[in-house]
Coordinates of C-alpha atoms in Angstrom, one line a residue:
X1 CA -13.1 -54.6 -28.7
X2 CA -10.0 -52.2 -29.4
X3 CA -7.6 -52.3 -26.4
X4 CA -4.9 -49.9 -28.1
X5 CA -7.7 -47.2 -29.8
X6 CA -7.0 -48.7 -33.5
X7 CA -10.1 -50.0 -35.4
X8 CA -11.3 -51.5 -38.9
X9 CA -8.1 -52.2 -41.2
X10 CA -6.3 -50.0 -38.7
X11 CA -6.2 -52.7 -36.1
X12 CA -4.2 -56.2 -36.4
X13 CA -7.3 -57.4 -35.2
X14 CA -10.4 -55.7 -37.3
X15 CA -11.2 -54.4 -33.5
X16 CA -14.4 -52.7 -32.9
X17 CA -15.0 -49.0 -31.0
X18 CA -17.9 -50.5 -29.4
X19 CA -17.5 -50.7 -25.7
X20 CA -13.7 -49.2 -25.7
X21 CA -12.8 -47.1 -23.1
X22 CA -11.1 -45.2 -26.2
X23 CA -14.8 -43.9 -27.7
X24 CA -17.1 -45.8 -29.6
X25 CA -16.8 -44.7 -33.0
X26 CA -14.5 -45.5 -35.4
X27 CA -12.9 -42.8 -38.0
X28 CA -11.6 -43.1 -41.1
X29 CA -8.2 -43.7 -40.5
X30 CA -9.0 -46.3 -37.8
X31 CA -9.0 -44.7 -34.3
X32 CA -11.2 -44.3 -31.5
X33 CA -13.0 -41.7 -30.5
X34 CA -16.0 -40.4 -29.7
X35 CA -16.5 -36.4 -31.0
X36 CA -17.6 -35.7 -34.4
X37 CA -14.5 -36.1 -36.0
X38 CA -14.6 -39.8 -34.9
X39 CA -18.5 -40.2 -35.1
X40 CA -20.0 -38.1 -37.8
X41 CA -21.0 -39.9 -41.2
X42 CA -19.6 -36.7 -43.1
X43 CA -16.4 -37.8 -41.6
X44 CA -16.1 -41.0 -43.2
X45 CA -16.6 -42.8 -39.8
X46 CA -16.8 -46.8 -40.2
X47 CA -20.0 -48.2 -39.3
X48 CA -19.1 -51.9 -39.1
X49 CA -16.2 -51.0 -36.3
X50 CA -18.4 -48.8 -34.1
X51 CA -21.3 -46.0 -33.6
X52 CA -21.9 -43.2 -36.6
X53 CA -23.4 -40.4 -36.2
X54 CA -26.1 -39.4 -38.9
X55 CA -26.3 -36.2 -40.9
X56 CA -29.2 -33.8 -40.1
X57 CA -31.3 -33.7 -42.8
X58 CA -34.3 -31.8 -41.0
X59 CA -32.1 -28.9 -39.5
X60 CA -32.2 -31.0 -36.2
X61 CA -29.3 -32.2 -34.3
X62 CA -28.5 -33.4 -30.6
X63 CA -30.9 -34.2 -28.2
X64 CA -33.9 -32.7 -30.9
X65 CA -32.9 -35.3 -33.2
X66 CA -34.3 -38.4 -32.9
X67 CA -31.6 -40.1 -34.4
X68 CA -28.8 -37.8 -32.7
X69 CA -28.0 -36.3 -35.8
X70 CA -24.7 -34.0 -36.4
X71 CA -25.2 -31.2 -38.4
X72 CA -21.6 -31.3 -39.8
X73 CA -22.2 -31.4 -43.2
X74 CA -25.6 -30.8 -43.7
X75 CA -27.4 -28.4 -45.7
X76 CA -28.5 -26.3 -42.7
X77 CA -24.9 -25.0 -41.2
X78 CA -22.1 -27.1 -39.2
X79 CA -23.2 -26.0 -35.9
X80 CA -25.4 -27.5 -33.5
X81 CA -27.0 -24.5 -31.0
X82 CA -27.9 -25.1 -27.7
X83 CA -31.9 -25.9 -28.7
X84 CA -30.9 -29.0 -31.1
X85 CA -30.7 -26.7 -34.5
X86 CA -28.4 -27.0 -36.8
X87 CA -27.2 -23.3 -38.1
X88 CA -24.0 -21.3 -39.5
X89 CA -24.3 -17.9 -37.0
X90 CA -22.7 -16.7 -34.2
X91 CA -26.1 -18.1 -32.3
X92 CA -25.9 -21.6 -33.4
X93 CA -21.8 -21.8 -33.5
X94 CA -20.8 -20.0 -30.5
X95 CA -19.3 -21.8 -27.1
X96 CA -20.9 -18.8 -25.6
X97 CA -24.2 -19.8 -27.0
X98 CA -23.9 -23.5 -25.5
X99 CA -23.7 -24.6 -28.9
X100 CA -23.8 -28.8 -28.9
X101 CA -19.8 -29.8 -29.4
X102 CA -20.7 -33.1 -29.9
X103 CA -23.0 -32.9 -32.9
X104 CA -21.1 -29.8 -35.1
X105 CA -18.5 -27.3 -35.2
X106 CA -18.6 -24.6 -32.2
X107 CA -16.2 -21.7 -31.7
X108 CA -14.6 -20.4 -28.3
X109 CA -15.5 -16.8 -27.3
X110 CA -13.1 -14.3 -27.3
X111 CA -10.7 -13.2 -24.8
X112 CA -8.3 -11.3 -26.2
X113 CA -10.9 -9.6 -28.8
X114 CA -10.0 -11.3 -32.2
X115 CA -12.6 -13.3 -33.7
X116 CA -12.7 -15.6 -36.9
X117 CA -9.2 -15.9 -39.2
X118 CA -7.8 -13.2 -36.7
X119 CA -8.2 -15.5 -34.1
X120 CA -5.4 -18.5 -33.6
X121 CA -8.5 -20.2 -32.5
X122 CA -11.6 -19.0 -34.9
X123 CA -12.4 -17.6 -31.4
X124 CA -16.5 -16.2 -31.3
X125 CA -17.2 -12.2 -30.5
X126 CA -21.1 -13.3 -28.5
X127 CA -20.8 -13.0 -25.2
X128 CA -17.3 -11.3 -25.5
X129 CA -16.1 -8.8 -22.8
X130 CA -15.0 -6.5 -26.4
X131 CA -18.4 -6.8 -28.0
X132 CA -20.8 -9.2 -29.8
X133 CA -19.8 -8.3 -33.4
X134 CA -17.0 -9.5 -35.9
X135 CA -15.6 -6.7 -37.9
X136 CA -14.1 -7.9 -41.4
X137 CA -10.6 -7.8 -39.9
X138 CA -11.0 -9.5 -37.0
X139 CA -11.8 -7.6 -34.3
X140 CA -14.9 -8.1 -31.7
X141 CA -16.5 -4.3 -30.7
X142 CA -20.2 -2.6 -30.7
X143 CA -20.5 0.4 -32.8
X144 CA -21.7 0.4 -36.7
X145 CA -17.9 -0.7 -37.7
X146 CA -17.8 -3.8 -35.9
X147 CA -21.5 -4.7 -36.2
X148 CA -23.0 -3.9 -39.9
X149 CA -23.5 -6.0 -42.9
X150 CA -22.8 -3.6 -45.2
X151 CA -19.0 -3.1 -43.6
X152 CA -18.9 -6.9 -43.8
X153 CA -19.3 -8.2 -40.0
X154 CA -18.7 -11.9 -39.8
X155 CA -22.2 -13.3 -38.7
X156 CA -20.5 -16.7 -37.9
X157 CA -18.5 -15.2 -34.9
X158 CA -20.8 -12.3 -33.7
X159 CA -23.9 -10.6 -34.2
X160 CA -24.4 -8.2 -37.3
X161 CA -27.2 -5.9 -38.1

């Protein structure tokens, strides 16, 4: 068992995750951890050192999974929502949402109104004080501008109509 959070051909020892207080998967470059980047079979993650995490490949994910399936990387979107589907919008990927951190990507809500690239944090409009949706530049608001397809609203961090 790793005592220093090194694992696989990263450790002096070929430690194992398993049981560490450091998280019991084992990543690619031979560390400890235990969120996706650590876990998630997309991410490389070494089996023989410690716990994987599967790929969905039935759009489940979490708790709905009956493997506990991550949806990083599957066909279905990187984010896990709140009922155990994997998806790519603001529903499935959104902190404010309760997406599933553990089993994909999810995205902080706003606080300072910038969403997406604007955002120094990819920072989601739902549930926003400034509005659900994600104008093309950036910015969370209400009206058509913010909130319309056709004037390119990013569905990933907010609602669009």
């Amino acid at each position: 068992v790793s005592l220093d959070g090194k694992c696989g051909s990263a450790s002096t020892t070929d430690a194992t995750c398993a049981g560490s207080t450091f998280g019991s998967c084992c990543s690619v470059k031979g560390n400890c951890g235990s969120t996706p980047a650590f876990c998630a079979a997309s991410n490389l993650c070494q089996p023989k050192f410690g716990k994987c995490t599967p790929v969905s490949t039935d759009g489940k994910c979490g708790s709905a999974s009956t493997t506990g399936a991550t949806c990083l990387g599957s066909t279905f979107g990187n984010c896990c929502s709140v009922k155990g589907n994997c998806g790519s919008s603001a529903a499935f990927c959104s902190v404010g949402n309760l997406c599933q951190t553990m089993f994909g990507t999810c995205y902080p809500k706003s606080l300072d109104g910038k969403c997406g690239s604007a955002s120094t944090l990819s920072a989601s409009c739902s549930t926003s004080t400034f509005g659900n949706c994600c104008s093309v530049k950036g910015n969370c608001g209400s009206s058509d501008a913010f909130c319309l397809l056709t004037n390119l609203c990013q569905p990933v961090f907010g609602t669009c109509t």
